[in-house]
Tab-separated table of C-alpha atoms in Angstrom:
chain	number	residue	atom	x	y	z
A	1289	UNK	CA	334.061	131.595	61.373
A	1290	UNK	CA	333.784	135.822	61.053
A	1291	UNK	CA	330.819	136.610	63.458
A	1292	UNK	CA	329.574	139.927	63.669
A	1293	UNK	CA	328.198	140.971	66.814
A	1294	UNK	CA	325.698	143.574	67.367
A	1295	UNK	CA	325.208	145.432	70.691
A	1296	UNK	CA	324.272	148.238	72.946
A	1297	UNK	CA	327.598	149.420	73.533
A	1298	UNK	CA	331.393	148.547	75.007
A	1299	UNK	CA	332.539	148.389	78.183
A	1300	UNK	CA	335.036	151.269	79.065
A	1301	UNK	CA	336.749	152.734	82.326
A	1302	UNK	CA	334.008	155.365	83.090
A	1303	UNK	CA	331.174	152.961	82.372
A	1304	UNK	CA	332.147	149.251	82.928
A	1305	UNK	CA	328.820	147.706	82.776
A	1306	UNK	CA	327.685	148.989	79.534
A	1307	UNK	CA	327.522	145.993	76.934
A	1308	UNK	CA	329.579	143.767	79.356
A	1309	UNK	CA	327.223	140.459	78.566
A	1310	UNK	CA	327.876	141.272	74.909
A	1311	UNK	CA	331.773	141.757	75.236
A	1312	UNK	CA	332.427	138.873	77.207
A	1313	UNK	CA	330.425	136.683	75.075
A	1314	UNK	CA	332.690	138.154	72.123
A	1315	UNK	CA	336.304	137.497	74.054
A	1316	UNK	CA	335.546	133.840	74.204
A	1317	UNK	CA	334.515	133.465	70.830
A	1318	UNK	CA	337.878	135.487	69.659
A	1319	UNK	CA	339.482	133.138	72.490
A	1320	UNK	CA	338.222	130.187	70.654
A	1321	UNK	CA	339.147	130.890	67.526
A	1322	UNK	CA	336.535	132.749	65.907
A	1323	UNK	CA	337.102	136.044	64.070
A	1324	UNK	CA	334.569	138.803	65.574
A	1325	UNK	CA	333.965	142.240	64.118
A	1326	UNK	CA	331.929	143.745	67.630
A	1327	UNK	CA	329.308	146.190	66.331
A	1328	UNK	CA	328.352	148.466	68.806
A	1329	UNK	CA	325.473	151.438	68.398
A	1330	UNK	CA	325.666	153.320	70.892
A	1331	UNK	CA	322.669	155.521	71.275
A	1332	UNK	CA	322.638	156.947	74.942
A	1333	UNK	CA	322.682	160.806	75.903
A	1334	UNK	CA	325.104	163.196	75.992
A	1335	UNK	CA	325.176	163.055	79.888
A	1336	UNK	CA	327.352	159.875	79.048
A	1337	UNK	CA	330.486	161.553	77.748
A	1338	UNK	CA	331.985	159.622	75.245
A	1339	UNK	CA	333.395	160.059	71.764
A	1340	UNK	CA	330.704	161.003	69.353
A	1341	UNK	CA	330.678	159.314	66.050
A	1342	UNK	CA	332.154	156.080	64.330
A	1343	UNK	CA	334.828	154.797	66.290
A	1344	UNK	CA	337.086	151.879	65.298
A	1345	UNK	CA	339.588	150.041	67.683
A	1346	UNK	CA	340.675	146.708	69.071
A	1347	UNK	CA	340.013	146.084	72.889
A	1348	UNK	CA	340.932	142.823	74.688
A	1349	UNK	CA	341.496	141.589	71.508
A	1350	UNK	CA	337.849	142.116	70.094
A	1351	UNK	CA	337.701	144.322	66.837
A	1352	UNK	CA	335.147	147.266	67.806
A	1353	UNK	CA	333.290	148.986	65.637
A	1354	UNK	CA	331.155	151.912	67.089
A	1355	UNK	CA	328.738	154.408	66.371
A	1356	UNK	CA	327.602	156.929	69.276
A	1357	UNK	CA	324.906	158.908	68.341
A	1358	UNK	CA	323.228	161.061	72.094
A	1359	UNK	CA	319.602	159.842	71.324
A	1360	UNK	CA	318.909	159.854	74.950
A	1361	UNK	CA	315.384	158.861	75.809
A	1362	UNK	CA	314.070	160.103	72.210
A	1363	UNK	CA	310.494	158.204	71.090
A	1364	UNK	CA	310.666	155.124	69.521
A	1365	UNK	CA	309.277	156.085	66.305
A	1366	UNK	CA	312.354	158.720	65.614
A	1367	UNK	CA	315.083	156.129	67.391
A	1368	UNK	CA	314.546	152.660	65.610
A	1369	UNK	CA	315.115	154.730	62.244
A	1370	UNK	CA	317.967	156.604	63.342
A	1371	UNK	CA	319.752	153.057	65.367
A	1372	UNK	CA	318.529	151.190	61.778
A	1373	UNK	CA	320.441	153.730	59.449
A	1374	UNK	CA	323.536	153.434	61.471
A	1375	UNK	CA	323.785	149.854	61.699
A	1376	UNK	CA	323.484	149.582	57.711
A	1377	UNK	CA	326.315	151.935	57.020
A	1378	UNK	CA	328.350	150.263	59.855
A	1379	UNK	CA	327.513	147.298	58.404
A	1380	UNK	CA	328.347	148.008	54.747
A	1381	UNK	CA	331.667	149.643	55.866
A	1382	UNK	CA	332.576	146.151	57.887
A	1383	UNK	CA	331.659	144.438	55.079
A	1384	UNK	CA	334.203	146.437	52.637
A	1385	UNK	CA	336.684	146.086	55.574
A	1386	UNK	CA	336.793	142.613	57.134
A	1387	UNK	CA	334.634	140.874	54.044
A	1388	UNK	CA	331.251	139.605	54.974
A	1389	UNK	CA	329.811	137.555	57.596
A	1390	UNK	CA	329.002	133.742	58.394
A	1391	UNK	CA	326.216	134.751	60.665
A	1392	UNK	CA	325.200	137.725	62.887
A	1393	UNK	CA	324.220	137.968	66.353
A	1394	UNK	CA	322.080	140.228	68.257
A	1395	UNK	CA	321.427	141.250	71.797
A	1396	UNK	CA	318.551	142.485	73.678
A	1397	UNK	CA	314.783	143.004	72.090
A	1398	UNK	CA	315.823	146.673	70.773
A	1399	UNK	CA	318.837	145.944	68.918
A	1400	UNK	CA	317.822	142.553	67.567
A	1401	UNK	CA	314.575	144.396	65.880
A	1402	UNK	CA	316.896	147.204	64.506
A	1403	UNK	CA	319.356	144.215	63.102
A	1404	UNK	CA	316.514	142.331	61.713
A	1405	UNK	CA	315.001	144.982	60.135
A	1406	UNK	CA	318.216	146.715	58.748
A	1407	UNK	CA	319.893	143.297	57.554
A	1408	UNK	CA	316.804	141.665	56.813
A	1409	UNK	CA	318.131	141.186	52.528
A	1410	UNK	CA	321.910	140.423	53.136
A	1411	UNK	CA	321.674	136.551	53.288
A	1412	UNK	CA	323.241	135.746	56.186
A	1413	UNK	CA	321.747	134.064	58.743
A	1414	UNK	CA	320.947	135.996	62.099
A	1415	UNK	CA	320.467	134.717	65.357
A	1416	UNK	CA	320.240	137.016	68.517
A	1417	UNK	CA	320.241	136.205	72.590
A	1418	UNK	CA	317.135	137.277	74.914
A	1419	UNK	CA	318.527	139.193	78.014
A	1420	UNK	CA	315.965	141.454	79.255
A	1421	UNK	CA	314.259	140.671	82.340
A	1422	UNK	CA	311.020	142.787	81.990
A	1423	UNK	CA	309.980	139.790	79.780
A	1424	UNK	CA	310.208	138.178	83.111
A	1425	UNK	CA	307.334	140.446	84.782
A	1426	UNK	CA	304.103	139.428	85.556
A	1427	UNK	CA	302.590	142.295	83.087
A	1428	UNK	CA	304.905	142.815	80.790
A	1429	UNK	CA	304.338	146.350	78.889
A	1430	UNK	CA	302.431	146.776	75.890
A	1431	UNK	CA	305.466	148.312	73.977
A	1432	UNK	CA	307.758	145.107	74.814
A	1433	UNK	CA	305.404	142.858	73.484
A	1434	UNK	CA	304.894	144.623	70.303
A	1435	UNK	CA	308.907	145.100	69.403
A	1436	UNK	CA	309.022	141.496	70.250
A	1437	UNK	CA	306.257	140.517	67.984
A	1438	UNK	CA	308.194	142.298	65.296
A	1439	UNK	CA	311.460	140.561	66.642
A	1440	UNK	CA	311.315	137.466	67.460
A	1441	UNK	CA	309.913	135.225	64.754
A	1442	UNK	CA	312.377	136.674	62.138
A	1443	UNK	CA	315.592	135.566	63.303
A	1444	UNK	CA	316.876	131.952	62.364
A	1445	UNK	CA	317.409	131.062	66.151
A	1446	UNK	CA	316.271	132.751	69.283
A	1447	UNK	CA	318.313	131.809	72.627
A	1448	UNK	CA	317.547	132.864	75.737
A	1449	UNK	CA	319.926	133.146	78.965
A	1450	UNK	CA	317.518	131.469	81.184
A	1451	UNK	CA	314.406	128.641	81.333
A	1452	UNK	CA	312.017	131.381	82.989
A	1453	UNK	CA	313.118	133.624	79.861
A	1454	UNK	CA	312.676	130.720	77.590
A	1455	UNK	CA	308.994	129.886	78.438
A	1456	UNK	CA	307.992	133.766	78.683
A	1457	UNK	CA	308.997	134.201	74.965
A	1458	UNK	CA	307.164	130.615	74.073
A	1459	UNK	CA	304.300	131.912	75.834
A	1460	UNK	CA	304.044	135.471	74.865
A	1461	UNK	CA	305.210	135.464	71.212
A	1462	UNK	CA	305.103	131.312	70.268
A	1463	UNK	CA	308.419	131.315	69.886
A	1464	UNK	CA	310.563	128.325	70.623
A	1465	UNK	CA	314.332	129.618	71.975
A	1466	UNK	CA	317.093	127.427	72.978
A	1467	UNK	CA	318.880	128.155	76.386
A	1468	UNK	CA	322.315	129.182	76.648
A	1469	UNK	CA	323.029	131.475	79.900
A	1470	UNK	CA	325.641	134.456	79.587
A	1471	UNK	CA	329.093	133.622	79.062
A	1472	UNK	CA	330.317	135.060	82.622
A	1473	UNK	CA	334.365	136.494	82.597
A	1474	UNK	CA	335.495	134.840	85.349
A	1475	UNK	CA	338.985	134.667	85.300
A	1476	UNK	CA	340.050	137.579	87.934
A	1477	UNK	CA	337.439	135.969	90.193
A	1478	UNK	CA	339.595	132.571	90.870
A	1479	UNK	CA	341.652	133.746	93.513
A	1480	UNK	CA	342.132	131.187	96.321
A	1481	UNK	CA	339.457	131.665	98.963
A	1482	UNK	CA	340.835	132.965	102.007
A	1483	UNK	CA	337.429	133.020	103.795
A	1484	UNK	CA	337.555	135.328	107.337
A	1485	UNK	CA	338.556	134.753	110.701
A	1486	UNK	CA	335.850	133.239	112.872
A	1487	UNK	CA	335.535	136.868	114.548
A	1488	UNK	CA	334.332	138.285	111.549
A	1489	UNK	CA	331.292	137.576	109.686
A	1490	UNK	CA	331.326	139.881	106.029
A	1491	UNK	CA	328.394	139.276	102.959
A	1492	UNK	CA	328.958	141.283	100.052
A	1493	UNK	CA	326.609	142.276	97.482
A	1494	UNK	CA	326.839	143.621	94.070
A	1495	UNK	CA	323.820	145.492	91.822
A	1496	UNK	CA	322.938	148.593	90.122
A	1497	UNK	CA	321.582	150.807	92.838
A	1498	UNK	CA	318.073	150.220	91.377
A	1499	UNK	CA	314.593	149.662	92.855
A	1500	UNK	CA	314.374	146.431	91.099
A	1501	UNK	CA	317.379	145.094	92.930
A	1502	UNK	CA	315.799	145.447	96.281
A	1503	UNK	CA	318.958	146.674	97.908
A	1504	UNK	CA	316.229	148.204	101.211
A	1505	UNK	CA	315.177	144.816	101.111
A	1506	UNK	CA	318.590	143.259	101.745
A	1507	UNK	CA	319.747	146.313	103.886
A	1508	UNK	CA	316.452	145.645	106.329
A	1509	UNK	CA	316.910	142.274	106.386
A	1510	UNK	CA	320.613	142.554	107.746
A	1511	UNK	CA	319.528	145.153	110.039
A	1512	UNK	CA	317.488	142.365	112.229
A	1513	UNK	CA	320.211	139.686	111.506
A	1514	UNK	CA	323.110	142.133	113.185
A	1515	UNK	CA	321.137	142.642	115.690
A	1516	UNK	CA	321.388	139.020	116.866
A	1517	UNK	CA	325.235	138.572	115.465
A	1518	UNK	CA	326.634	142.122	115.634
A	1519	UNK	CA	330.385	140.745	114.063
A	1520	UNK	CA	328.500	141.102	111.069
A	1521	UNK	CA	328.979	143.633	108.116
A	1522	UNK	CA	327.165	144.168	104.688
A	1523	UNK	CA	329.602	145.481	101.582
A	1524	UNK	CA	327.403	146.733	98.542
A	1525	UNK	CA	329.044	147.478	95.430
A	1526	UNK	CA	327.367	148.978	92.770
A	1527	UNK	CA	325.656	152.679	91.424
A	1528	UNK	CA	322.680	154.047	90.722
A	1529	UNK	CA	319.617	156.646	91.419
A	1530	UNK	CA	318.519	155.150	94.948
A	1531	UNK	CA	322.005	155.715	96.250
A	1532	UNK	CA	320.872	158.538	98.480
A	1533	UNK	CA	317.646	156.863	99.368
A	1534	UNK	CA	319.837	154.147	100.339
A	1535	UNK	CA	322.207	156.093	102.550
A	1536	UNK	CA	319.101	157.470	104.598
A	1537	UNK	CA	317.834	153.793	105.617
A	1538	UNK	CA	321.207	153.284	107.101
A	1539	UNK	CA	321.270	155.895	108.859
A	1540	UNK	CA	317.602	155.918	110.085
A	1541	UNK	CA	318.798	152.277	110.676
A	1542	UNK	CA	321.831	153.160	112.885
A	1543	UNK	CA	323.968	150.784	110.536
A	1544	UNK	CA	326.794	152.937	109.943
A	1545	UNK	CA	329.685	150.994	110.021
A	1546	UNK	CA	328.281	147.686	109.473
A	1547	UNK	CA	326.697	148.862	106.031
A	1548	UNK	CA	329.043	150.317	103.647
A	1549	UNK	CA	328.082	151.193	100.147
A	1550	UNK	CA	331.080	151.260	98.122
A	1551	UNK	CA	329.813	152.378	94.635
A	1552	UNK	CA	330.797	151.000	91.331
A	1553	UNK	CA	334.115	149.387	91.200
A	1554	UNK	CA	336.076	147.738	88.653
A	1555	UNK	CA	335.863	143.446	88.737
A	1556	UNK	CA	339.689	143.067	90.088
A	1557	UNK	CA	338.936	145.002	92.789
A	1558	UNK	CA	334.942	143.294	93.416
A	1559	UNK	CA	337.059	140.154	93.126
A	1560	UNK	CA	339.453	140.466	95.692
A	1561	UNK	CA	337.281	141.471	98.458
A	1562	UNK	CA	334.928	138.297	97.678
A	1563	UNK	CA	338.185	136.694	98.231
A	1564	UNK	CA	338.320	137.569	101.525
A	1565	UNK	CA	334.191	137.610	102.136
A	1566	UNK	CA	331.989	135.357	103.849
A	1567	UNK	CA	329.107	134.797	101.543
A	1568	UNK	CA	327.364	136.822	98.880
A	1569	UNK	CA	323.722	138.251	98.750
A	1570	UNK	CA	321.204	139.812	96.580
A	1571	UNK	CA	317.782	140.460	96.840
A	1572	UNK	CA	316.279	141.223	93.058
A	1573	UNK	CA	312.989	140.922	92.263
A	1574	UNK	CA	313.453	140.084	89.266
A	1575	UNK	CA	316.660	138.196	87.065
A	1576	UNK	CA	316.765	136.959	83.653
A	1577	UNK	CA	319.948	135.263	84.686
A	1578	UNK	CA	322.202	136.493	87.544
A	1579	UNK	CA	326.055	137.325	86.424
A	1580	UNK	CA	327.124	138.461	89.609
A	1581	UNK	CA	325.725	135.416	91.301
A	1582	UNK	CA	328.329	132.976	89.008
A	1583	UNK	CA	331.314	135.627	89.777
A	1584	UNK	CA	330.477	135.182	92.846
A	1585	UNK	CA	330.337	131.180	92.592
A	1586	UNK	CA	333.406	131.340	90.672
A	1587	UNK	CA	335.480	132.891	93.559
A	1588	UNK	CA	334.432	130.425	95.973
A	1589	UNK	CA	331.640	132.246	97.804
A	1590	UNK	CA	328.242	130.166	98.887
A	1591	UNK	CA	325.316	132.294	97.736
A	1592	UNK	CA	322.152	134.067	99.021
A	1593	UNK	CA	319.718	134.359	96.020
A	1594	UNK	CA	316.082	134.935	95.413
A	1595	UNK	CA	313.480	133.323	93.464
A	1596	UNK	CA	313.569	135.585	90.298
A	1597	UNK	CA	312.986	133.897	87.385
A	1598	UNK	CA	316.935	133.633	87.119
A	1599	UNK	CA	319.304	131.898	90.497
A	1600	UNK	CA	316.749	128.935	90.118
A	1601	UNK	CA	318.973	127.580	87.197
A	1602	UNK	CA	322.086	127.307	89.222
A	1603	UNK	CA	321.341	127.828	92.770
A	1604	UNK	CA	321.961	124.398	94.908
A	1605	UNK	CA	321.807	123.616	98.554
A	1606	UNK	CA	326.010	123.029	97.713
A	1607	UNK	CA	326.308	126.188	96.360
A	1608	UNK	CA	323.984	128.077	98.326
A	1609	UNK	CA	320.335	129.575	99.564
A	1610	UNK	CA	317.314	130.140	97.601
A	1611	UNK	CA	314.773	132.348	99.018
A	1612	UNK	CA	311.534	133.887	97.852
A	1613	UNK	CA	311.542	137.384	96.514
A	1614	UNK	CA	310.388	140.620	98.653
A	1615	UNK	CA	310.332	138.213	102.212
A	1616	UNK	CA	312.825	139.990	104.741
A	1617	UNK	CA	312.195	136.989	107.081
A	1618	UNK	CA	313.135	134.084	104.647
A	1619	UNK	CA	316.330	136.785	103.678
A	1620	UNK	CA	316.966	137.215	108.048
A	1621	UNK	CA	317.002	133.251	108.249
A	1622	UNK	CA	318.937	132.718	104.971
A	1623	UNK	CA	321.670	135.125	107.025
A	1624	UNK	CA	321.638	132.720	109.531
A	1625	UNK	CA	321.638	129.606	108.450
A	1626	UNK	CA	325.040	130.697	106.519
A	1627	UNK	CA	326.386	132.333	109.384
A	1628	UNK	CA	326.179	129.140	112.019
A	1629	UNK	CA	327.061	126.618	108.786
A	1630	UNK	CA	329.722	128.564	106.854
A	1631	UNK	CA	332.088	125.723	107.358
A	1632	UNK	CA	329.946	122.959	105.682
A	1633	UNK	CA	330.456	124.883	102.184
A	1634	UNK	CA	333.146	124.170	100.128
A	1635	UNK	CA	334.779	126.576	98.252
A	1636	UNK	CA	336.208	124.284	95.605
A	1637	UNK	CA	333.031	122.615	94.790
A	1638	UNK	CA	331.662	125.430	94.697
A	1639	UNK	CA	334.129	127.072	92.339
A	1640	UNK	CA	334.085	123.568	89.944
A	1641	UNK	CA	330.330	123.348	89.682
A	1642	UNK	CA	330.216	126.861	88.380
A	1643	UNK	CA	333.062	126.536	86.080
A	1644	UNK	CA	331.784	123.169	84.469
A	1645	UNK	CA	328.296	125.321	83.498
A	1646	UNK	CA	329.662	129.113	82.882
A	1647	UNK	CA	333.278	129.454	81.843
A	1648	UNK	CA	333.549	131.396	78.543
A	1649	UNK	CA	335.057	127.808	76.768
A	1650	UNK	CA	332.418	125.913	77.681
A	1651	UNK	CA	329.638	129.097	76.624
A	1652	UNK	CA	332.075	129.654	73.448
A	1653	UNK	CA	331.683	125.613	72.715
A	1654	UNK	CA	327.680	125.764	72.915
A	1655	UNK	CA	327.330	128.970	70.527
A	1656	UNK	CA	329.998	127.210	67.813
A	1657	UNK	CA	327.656	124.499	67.333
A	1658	UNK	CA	324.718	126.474	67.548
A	1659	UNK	CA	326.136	128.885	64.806
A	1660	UNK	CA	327.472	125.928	62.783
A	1661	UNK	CA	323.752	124.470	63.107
A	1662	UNK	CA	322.419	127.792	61.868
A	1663	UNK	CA	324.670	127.654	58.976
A	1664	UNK	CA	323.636	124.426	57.739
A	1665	UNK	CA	320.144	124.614	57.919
């Protein structure tokens, strides 16, 4: 089957996060035995240096075709037009290239209304996957709903990553989606578990540096667990514009030492320090699904995770701790309880269970028959 995949963006060395759901879903599908041409329209600012223009290139195996236009934070009205015109000439020059598609996917609200409305007349059928967790929101924004209303109802199947996700776009737009969560890369997260000496008590965390992540939350919250167990340390990888804010509360906090953000880092190196880590934590108040919860999962690692409309899906009392969001007492007791029953988790299960659910051949599997369902409607 030739898929073409539409998306914000590629993952690179300087920015590894950017269109990482997308890629990953489009290295299992090329792993499976799909042909995928990986459309990418790439419309941040200049301030993220990259090549300008169309770029065209194979990466882990996934054809990439790119556009990078700096559009920055530019009004809706001048970007969809802009993001719309580059996606048909992409898409006509893929076309000429790699001959045309069985079916075309689409991720996240903005770039499935651009592909809709671009590739509305090419007779293919289009299908596109639900990520973004504002939908998730108790008020979500006025401009959300109306790109969704324009969205949504046009494409031949909706999926969303989670059941929260699923019933906020059946209740906001009357659309029925099917779940499928994120196809999560997990490969260079199944080392063996080495776990830590019983002197040594290490959670990790990993999250853009982002109020919405609730990384004060989590770094409170330890503050009055080390007090009580001071063999205790807090890792946070990750980036972003409370970074300094974030630095302050550990010092005000006299945690030093025993906090450590590490910034962004690449997975292998994420992955080997969960190796060696006692549990993992993160406090968001919001999730439309939760990738670094299932790396986490995959390398062994029992899980803190909050109520957010995301962890509910796969968060057990096997595989870890479910807490409400914003609570620093339910997070302080969540610490402990994992800290006096570390040994009554098992890494294995834990590993299996999230394998069986999440591994890109199972995902890969689901979205075949979806797309062959598509197809022959």
């Amino acid at each position: 089957m030739r898929i073409y995949i539409v998306s914000r963006g590629y993952p690179s060395e300087r920015f590894v996060t950017h269109g990482i759901f997308e890629f990953d879903q489009a290295k299992a599908l090329v792993a499976y035995g799909h042909e995928v041409i990986y459309i990418a329209l790439d419309m941040r600012s200049f301030r993220r240096k990259r090549r300008m223009g169309r770029e065209s290139f194979i990466k882990d195996g996934v054809q990439i075709e790119s556009i990078n236009i700096p559009c920055g934070k530019m009004p809706s009205f001048l970007l969809h037009p802009i993001r719309k015109q580059a996606l048909i000439r992409v898409y006509n020059e893929c076309v000429k290239k790699y001959g045309k598609p069985d079916i075309v996917h689409a991720h996240f609200q903005e770039i499935a209304f651009t592909t809709v409305h671009a590739l509305k007349n090419i007779a293919v059928p289009l299908v596109m996957t639900e990520h973004l967790s504002s939908l998730n929101e108790k008020n979500v924004s006025a401009s959300i709903l109306a790109t969704g209303n324009q969205t949504y109802k046009y494409f031949d199947k909706v999926i969303s990553v989670g059941e929260n996700l699923q019933n906020a776009i059946r209740e906001n737009f009357s659309v029925e989606s099917v779940v499928i969560p994120n196809i999560v890369d997990v490969d260079c997260f199944l080392n063996e578990h080495k776990g830590q000496n019983n002197e040594q008590f290490r959670i990790i965390s990993v999250g853009s540096l982002i109020k919405r992540k609730r990384m004060d939350v989590l770094i409170k919250a330890f503050k009055m667990f080390n007090d009580r167990y001071t063999n205790t340390t807090l890792q946070i990888f990750g980036g972003g514009e409370e970074k300094d804010n974030l630095q302050s509360l550990i010092d005000e906090l006299q945690l030093v030492g025993n906090v450590l953000l590490e910034g962004k880092r690449h997975r292998s190196i994420i992955a080997k320090e969960m190796s060696t880590a006692s549990c993992f934590a993160l406090a968001s108040a919001t999730e439309t699904f939760g990738v670094v919860y299932i790396e986490a999962m995959a390398a062994g690692l029992p899980v803190i995770a909050t109520r957010s409309n995301g962890p509910e899906d796969f968060v057990d009392d096997e595989c870890g701790i479910l807490v409400d969001a914003d609570d620093i007492e339910q997070l302080v007791d969540a610490m402990e309880k994992m800290y006096n029953n570390k040994h009554n988790y098992s890494s294995d299960l834990i590993r299996q269970k999230t394998l069986a659910r999440f591994s890109p051949s199972i995902i890969a599997q689901r979205l075949t028959d979806l797309y062959a369902n598509v197809i022959r409607a």
